[in-house]
Short mmCIF file of C-alpha atoms in Angstrom, two decimals:
data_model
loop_
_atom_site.label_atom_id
_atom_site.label_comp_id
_atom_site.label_asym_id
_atom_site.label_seq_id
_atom_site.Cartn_x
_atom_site.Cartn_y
_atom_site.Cartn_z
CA UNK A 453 -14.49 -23.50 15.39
CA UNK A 454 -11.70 -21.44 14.85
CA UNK A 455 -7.74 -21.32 16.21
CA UNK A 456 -6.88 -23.86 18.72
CA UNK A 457 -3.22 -22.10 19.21
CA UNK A 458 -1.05 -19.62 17.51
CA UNK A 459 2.92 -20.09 17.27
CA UNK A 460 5.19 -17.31 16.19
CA UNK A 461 8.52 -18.90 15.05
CA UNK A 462 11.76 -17.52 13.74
CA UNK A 463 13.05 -18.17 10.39
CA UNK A 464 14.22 -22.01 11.26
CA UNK A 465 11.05 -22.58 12.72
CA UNK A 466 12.04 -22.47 16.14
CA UNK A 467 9.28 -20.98 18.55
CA UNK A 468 9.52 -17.92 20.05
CA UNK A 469 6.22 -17.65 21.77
CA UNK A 470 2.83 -19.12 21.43
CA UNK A 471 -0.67 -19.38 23.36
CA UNK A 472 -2.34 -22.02 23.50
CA UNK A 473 -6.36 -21.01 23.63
CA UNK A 474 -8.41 -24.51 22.80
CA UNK A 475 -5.87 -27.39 24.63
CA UNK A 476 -7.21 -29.88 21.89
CA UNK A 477 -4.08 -30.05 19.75
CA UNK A 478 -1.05 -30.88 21.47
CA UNK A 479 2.29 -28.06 21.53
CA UNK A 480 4.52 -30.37 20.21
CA UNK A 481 2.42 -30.85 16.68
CA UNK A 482 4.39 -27.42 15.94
CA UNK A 483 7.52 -29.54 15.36
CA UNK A 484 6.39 -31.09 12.33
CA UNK A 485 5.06 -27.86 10.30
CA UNK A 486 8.68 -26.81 9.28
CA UNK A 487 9.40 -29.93 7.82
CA UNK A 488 6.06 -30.32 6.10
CA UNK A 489 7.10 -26.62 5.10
CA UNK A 490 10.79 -27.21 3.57
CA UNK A 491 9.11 -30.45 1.65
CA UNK A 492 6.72 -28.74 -0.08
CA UNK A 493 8.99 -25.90 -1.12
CA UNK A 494 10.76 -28.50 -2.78
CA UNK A 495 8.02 -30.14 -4.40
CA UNK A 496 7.14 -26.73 -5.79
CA UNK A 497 3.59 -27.29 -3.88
CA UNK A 498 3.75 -24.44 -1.64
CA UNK A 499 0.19 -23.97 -0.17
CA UNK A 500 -1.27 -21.36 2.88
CA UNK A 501 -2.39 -24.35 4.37
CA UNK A 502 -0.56 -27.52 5.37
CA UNK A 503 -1.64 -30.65 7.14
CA UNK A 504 -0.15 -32.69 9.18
CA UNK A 505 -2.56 -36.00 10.64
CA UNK A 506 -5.81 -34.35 11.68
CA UNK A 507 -3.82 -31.12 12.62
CA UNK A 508 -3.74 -28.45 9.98
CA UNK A 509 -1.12 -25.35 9.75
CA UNK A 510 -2.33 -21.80 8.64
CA UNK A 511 0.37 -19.80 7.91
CA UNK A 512 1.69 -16.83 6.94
CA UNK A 513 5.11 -15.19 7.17
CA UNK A 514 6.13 -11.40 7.79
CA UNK A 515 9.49 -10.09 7.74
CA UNK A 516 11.47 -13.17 9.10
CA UNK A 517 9.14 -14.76 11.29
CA UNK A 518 6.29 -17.22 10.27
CA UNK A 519 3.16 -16.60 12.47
CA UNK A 520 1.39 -20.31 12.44
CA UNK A 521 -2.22 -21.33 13.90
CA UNK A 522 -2.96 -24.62 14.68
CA UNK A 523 -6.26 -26.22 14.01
CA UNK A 524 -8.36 -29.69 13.40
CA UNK A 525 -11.00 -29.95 10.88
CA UNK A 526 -14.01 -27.59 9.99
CA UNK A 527 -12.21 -24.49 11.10
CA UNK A 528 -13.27 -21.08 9.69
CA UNK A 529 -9.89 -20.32 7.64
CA UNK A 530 -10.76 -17.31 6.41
CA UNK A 531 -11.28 -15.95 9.99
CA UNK A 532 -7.91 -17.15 10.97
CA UNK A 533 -6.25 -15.82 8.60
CA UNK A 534 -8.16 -12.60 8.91
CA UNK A 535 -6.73 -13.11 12.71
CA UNK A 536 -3.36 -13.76 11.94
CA UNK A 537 -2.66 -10.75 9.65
CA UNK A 538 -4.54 -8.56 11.98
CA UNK A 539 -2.11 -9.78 14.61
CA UNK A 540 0.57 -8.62 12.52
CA UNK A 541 -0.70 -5.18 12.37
CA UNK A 542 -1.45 -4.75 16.23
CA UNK A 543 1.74 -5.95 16.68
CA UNK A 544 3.71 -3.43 13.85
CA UNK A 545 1.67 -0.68 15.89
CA UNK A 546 3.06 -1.26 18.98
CA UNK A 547 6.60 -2.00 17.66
CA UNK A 548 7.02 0.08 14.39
CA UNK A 549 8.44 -3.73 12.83
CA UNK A 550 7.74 -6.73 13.91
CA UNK A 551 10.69 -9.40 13.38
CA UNK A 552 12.22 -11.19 15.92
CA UNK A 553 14.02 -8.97 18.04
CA UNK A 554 10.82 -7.26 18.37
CA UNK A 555 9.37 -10.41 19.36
CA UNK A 556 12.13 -10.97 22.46
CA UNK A 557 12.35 -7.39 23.12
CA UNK A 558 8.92 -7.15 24.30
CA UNK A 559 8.05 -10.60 25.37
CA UNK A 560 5.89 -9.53 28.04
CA UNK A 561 3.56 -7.47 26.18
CA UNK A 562 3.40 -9.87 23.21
CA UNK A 563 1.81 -12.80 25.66
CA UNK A 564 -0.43 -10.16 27.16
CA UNK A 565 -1.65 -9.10 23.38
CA UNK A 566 -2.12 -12.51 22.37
CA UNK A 567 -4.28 -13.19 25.59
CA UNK A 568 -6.52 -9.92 24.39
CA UNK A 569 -6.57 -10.90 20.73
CA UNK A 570 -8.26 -13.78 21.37
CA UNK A 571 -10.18 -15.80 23.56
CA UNK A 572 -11.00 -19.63 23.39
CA UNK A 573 -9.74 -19.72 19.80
CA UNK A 574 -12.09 -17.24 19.00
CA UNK A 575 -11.11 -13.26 18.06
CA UNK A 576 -11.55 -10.80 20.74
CA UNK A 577 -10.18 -7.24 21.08
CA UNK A 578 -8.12 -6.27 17.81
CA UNK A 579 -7.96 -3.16 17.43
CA UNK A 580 -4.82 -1.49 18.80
CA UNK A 581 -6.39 1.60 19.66
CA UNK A 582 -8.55 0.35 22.10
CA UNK A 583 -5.98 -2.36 23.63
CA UNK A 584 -3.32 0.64 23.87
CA UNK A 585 -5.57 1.74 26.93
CA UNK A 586 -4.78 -0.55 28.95
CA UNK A 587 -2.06 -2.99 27.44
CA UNK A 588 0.83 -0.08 27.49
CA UNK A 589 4.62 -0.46 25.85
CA UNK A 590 5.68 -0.70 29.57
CA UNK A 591 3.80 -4.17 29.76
CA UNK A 592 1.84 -2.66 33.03
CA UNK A 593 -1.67 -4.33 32.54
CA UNK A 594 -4.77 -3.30 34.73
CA UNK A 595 -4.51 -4.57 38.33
CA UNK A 596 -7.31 -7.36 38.19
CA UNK A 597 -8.58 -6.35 41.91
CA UNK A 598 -9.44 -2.72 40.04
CA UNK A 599 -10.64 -4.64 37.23
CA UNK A 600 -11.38 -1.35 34.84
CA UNK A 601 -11.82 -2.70 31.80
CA UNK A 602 -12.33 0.08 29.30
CA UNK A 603 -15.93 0.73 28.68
CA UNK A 604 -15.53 -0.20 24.68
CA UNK A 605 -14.61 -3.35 25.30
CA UNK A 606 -17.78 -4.49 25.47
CA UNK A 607 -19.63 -1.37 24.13
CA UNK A 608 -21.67 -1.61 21.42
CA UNK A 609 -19.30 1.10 19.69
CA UNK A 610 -16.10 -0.76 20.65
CA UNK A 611 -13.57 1.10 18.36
CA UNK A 612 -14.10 4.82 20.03
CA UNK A 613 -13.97 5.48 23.76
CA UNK A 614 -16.76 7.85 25.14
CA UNK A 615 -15.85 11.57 27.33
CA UNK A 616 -13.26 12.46 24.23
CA UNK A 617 -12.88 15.75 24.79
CA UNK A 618 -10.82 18.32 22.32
CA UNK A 619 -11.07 22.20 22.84
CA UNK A 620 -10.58 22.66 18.87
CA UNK A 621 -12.75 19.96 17.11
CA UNK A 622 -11.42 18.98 13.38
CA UNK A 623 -11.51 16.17 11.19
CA UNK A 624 -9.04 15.77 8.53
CA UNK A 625 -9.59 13.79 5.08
CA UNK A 626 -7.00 12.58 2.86
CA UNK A 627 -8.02 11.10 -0.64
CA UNK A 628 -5.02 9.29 -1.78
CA UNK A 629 -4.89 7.58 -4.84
CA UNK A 630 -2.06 5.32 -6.23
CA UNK A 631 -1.71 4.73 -10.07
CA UNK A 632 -0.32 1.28 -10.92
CA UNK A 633 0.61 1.43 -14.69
CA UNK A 634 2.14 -1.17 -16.97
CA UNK A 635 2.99 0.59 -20.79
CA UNK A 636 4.47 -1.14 -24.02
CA UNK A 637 6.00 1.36 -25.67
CA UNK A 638 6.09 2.07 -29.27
CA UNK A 639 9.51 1.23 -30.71
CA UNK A 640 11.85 2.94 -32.85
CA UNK A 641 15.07 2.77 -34.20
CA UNK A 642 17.54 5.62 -33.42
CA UNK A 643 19.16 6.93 -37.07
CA UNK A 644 22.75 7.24 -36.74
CA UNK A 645 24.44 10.64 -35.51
CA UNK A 646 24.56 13.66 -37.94
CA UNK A 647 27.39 15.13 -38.59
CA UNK A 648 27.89 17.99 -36.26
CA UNK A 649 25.92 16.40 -33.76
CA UNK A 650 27.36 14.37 -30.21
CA UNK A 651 26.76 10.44 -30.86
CA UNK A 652 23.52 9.92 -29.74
CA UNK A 653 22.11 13.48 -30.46
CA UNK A 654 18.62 13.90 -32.42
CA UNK A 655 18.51 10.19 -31.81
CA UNK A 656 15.06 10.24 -29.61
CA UNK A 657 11.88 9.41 -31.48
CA UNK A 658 9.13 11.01 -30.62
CA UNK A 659 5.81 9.91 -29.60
CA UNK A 660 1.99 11.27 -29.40
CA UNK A 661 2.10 13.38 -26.65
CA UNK A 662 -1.85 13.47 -25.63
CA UNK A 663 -1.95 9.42 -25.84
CA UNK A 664 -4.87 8.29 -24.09
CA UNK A 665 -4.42 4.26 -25.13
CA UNK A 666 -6.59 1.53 -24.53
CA UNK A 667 -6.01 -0.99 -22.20
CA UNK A 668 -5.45 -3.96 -24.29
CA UNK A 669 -2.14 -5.06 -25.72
CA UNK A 670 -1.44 -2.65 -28.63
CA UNK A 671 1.09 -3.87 -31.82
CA UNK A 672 2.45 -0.24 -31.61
CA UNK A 673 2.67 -0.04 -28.02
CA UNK A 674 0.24 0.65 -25.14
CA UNK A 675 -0.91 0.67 -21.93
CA UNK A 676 -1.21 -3.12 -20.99
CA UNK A 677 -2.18 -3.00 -17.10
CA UNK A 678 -3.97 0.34 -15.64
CA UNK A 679 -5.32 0.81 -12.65
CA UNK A 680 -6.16 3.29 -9.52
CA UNK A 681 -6.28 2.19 -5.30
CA UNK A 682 -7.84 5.13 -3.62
CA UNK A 683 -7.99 4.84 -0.25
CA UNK A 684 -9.42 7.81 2.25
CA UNK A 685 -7.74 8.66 5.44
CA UNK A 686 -9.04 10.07 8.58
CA UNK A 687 -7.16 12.03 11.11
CA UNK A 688 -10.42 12.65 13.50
CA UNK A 689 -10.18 14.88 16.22
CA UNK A 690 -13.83 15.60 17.81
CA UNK A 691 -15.39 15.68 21.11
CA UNK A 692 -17.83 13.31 22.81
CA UNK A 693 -19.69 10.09 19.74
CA UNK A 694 -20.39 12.58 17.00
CA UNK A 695 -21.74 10.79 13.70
CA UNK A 696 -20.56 11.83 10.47
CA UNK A 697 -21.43 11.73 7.01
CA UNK A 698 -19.51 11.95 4.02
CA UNK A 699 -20.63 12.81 0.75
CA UNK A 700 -18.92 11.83 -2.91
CA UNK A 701 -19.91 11.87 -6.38
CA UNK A 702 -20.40 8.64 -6.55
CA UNK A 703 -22.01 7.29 -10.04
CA UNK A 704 -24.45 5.09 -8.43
CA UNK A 705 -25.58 7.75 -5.61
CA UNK A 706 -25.56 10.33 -8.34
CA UNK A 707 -28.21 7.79 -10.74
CA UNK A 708 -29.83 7.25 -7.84
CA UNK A 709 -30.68 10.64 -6.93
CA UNK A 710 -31.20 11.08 -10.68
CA UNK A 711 -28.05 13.96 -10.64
CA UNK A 712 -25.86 14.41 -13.87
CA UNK A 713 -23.34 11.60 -14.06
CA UNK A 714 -21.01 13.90 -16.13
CA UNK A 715 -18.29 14.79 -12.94
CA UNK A 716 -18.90 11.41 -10.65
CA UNK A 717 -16.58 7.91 -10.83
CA UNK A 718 -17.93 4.82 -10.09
CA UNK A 719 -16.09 2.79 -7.93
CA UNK A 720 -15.13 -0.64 -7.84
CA UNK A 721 -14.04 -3.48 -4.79
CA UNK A 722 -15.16 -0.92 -2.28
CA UNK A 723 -14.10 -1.64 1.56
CA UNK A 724 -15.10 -0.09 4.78
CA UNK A 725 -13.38 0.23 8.14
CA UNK A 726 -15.87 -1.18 10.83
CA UNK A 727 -17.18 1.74 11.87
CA UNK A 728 -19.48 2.36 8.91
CA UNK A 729 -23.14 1.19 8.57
CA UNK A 730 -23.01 -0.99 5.89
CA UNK A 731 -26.98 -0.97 5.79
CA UNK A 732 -27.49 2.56 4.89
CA UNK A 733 -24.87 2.46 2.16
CA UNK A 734 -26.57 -0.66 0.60
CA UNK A 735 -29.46 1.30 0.90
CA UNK A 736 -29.17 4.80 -0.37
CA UNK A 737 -24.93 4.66 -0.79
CA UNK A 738 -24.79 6.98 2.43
CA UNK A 739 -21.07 6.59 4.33
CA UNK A 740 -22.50 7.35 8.08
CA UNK A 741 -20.47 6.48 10.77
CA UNK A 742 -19.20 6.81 14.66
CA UNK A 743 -15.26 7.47 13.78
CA UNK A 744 -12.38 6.05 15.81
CA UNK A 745 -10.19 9.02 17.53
CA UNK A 746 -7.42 9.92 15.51
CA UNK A 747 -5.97 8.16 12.31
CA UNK A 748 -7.21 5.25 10.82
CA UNK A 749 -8.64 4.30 6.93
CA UNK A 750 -12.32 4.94 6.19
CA UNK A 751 -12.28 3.28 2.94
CA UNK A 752 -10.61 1.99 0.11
CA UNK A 753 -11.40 1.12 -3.70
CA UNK A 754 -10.37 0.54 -6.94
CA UNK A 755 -10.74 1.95 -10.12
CA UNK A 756 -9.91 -0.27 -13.72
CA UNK A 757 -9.59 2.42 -15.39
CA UNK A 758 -7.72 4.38 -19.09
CA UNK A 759 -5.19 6.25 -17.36
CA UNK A 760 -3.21 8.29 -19.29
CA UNK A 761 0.46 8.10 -17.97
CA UNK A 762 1.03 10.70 -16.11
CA UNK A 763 4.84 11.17 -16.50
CA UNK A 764 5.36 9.62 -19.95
CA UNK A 765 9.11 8.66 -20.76
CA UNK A 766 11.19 7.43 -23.81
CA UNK A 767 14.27 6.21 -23.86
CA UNK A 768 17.21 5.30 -26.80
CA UNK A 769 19.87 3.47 -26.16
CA UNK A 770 23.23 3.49 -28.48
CA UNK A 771 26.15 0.96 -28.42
CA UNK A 772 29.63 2.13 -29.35
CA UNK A 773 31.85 -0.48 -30.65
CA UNK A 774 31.46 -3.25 -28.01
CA UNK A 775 32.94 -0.59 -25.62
CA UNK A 776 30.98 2.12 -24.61
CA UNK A 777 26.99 2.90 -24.35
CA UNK A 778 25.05 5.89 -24.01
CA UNK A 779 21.46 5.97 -22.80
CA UNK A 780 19.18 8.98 -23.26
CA UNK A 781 15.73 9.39 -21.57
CA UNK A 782 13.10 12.00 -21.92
CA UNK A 783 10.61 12.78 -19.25
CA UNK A 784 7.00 14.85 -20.18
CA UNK A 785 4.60 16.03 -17.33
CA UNK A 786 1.04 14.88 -19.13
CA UNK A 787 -0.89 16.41 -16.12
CA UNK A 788 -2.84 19.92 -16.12
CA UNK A 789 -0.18 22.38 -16.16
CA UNK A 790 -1.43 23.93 -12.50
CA UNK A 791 0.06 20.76 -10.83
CA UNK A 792 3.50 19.96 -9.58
CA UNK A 793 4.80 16.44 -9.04
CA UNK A 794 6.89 16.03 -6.11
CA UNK A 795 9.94 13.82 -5.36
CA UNK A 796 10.11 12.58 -8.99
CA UNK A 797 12.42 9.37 -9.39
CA UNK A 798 13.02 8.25 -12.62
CA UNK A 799 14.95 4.43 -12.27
CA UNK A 800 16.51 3.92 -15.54
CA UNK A 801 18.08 0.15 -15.57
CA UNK A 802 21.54 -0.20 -17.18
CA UNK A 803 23.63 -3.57 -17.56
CA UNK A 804 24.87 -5.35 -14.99
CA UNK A 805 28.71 -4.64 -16.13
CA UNK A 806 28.62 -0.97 -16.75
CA UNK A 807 31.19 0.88 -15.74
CA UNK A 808 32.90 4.79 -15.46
CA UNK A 809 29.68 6.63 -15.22
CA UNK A 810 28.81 10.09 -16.14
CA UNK A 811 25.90 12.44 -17.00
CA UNK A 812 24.29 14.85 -17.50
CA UNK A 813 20.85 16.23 -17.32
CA UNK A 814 18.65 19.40 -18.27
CA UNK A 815 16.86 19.39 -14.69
CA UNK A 816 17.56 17.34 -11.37
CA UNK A 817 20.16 15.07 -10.46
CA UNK A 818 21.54 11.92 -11.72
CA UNK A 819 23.50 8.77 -9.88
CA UNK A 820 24.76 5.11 -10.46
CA UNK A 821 23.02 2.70 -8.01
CA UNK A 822 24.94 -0.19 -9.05
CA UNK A 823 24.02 -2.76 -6.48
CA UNK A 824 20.36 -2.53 -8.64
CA UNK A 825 22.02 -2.14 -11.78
CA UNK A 826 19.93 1.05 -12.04
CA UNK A 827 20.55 4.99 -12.82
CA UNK A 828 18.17 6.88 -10.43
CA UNK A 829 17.32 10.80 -12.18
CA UNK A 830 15.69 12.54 -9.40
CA UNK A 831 13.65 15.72 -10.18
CA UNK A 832 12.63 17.63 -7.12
CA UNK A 833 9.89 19.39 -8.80
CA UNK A 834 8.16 18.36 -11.97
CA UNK A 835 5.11 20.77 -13.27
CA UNK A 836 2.74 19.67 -15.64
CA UNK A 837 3.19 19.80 -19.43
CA UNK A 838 7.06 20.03 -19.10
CA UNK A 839 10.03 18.34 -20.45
CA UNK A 840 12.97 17.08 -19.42
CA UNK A 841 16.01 15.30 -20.53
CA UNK A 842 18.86 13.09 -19.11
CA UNK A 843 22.10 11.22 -21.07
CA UNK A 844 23.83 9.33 -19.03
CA UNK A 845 27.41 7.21 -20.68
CA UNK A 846 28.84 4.09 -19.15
CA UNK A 847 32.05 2.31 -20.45
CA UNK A 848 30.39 -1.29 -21.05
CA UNK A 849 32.89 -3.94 -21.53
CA UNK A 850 30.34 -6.49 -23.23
CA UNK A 851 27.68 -5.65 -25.28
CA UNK A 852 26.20 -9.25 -25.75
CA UNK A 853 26.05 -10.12 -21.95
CA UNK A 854 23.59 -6.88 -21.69
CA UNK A 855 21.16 -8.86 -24.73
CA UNK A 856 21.47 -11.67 -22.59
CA UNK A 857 20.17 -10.58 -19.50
CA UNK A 858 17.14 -8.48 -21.33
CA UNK A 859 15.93 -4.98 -20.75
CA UNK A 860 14.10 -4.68 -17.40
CA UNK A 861 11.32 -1.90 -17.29
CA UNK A 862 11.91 2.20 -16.08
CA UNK A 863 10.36 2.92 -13.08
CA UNK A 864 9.22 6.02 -11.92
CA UNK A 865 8.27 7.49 -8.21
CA UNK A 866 5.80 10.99 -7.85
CA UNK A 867 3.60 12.61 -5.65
CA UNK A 868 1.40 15.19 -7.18
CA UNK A 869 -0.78 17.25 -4.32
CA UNK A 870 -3.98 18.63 -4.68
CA UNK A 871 -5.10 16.14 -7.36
CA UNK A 872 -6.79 13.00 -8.24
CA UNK A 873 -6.88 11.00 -11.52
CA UNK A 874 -9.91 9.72 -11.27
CA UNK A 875 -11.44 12.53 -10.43
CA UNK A 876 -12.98 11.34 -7.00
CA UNK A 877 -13.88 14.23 -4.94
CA UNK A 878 -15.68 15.05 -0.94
CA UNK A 879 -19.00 16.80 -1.48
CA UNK A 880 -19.64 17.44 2.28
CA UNK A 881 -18.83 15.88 5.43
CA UNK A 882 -21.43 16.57 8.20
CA UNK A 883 -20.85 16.12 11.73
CA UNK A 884 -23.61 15.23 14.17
CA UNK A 885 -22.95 15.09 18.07
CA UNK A 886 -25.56 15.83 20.91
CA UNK A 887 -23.80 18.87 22.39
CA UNK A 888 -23.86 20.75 18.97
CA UNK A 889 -20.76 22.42 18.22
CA UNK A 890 -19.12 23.80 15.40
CA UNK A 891 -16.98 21.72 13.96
CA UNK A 892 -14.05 21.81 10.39
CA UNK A 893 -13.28 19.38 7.91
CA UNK A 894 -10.13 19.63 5.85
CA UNK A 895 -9.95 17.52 2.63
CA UNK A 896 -6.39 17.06 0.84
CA UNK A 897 -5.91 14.91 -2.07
CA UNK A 898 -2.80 13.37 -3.32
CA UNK A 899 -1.92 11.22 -6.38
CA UNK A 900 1.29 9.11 -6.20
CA UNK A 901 3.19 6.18 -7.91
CA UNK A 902 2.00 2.85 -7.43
CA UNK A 903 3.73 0.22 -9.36
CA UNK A 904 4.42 2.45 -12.30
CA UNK A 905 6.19 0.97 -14.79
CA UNK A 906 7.36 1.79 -18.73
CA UNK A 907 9.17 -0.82 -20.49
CA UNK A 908 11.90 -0.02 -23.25
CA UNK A 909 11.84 -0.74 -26.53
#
């Protein structure tokens, strides 16, 4: 038993559209969930689920709608849920965003999308490739006297059409790994200025350069949280159902096949798109499958990991009789020197009442954003094993109100191409299809910023 009807409300809870699917749970049980939903809020009891007689309310919410399913007892919540978000993403693929002008703007298609997504409370056709063939952004559905329903609608490969033809066939890979990073610094008191010396110069302390901390809490400082989300991309452009294979030196395929384990990772929380036979990689840790045409995601994992930070910083701050304050932060590359990082943005916070801003900085540029309370240094260009170093001065009417409100973390943004922390690489990708021709992979790998954060001493 699954969804008896889904509701897509605005903020206040009015609806904007539903379908009813199962007819055994009256419409107008919607009109209790917002209230059930403000009185828990209130309570502080929040939940994903809430109940209301024998009717219960999955819910989620996205941007400012709330997308509800209605239900009575025994009903698989994990698949509605499952259902709902995947809603969410057919519909942000067909509109870019889905709020609720989206929502009115394409009524039409919306009620013909819910209709496909499901059937009898039960999920149907969800994947937006295949419903873009004949559910188009102009609303014009198949004439039901034709009645050509695409073929992988109820083929046994449902996410690829067959008679794909491309005169150039490629398939493009992108390894793309994110490094979420929470470090305690070590701390230091700055010594007051020389003479001879700007306030605030000499003041930085330095630290270990080639730290490679564990990931416990550390007295002196250390990494606290470290981890790396990989996820690989396709972009698949190939003729006819080819089958590929992709290779990776992966640690348990490598002890398997009683390899070296010196250059492999082992991956953790592994997930597949459909499309790959989840047999044969139980089985011998082969990743076969019939690809979808163009993009989607093959895979993702995780890796809980020692990550050295990649772009280490330290920052001193120095107060100047209740008036004035003068922050200093030094950025170091620790990558291999071969690598650039890309779009580097350093987010340096400041206090909330800082004022008359200037700075000045050895690479880059510097601005106030003071709606965030933050000083964003942005470095085009960043290669490996460099330094770099920004002061930035702010009049600062009251020091104590700053100790009040506490130091949030520095954040930093990057993109370094051609790289991967974890070391993750494509052995070979083959490509199998009847007709036999030649065909090119191209692999690119990326490492970028996930929640990367440094906190201040």
């Amino acid at each position: 038993m699954s969804a008896s009807a889904v509701f897509i409300l605005d903020v206040k809870g009015k609806p904007l559209i539903s379908r009813n699917y199962k007819g055994d749970v009256a419409m107008s049980e919607i009109e209790h969930f917002m209230p059930l939903l403000v009185q828990r809020e209130e309570e502080g009891a929040l939940a994903p689920l809430l109940s209301h007689g024998k009717v219960h309310f999955l819910w989620i919410k996205h941007s400012n709608l709330y997308l509800v399913a209605t239900t009575l007892k025994n009903a698989n919540a994990s698949l509605v849920y499952s259902f709902l978000y995947k809603t969410v993403e057919v519909f942000c693929e067909y509109f870019k965003e889905l709020e609720e002008e989206s929502i009115r703007d394409n009524f039409v298609i919306v009620y013909e999308l819910l209709d496909e997504l499901m059937d009898f409370g039960f999920p149907q056709t969800t994947d937006s490739k295949i419903l873009q063939e004949y559910i188009t952004q102009q609303g014009n559905k198949l004439e039901t006297g034709k009645s050509r329903v695409p073929p992988t609608v109820t083929n046994a490969v449902s996410w690829r059409s067959e008679g794909i033809k491309y005169k150039k066939n490629e398939v493009f890979i992108d390894v793309i790994e994110s490094v979420n990073l929470l470090v305690s610094p070590h701390t230091c008191t700055p010594p007051p200025p020389r003479h001879g010396l700007r306030a605030g110069e000499g003041a930085l302390c330095m630290l270990t350069s080639h730290v490679h901390p564990p990931t416990q809490v550390n007295a002196n400082g250390s990494v606290l949280l470290s981890e790396i989300v990989g996820t690989i991309k396709l972009k698949v452009f190939l003729s006819g159902m080819p089958e590929l294979r992709l290779g990776l030196n992966d640690r348990v395929l490598f002890e398997l096949t009683g390899r070296s384990k010196n250059k492999s990772v082992e991956l953790e929380d592994v997930k597949f798109h459909q499309c790959v036979r989840l047999s044969r990689f139980d089985n011998d840790r082969t990743i076969s499958f019939i690809p979808p045409d163009g993009d989607f995601e093959l895979m993702s994992y995780r890796l809980s990991t020692q990550v050295k930070p990649l772009i280490w910083i330290e920052s001193v701050i120095e107060k100047f009789s209740h008036s004035r304050v003068e922050i200093m932060v030094k950025a170091k590359g620790q990558f291999k020197k071969q690598s650039v990082a890309n779009g580097v943005e350093i987010s340096v916070p400041v206090p909330s009442d800082a004022d008359s801003p200037r700075f000045k900085t050895s690479v880059g540029s510097a601005k106030y954003v003071p709606e965030k309370n933050v000083v964003i240094w942005s470095i085009k260009s960043f290669p490996g094993g460099k330094e770099y170093l920004m002061r930035a001065h702010f009049g600062l009417p009251s020091v104590e109100k700053e100790e009040e409100e506490g130091r949030p973390p520095i954040g930093v943004k990057f993109e370094i191409p051609y790289f991967t922390v974890s070391g993750i690489q494509v052995r070979y990708m083959k490509i199998i299809e009847k007709s036999g021709y030649q065909a090119l992979p191209w692999v690119r790998y990326i490492t970028q910023s996930g929640d990367y954060q440094l906190r201040t001493s």
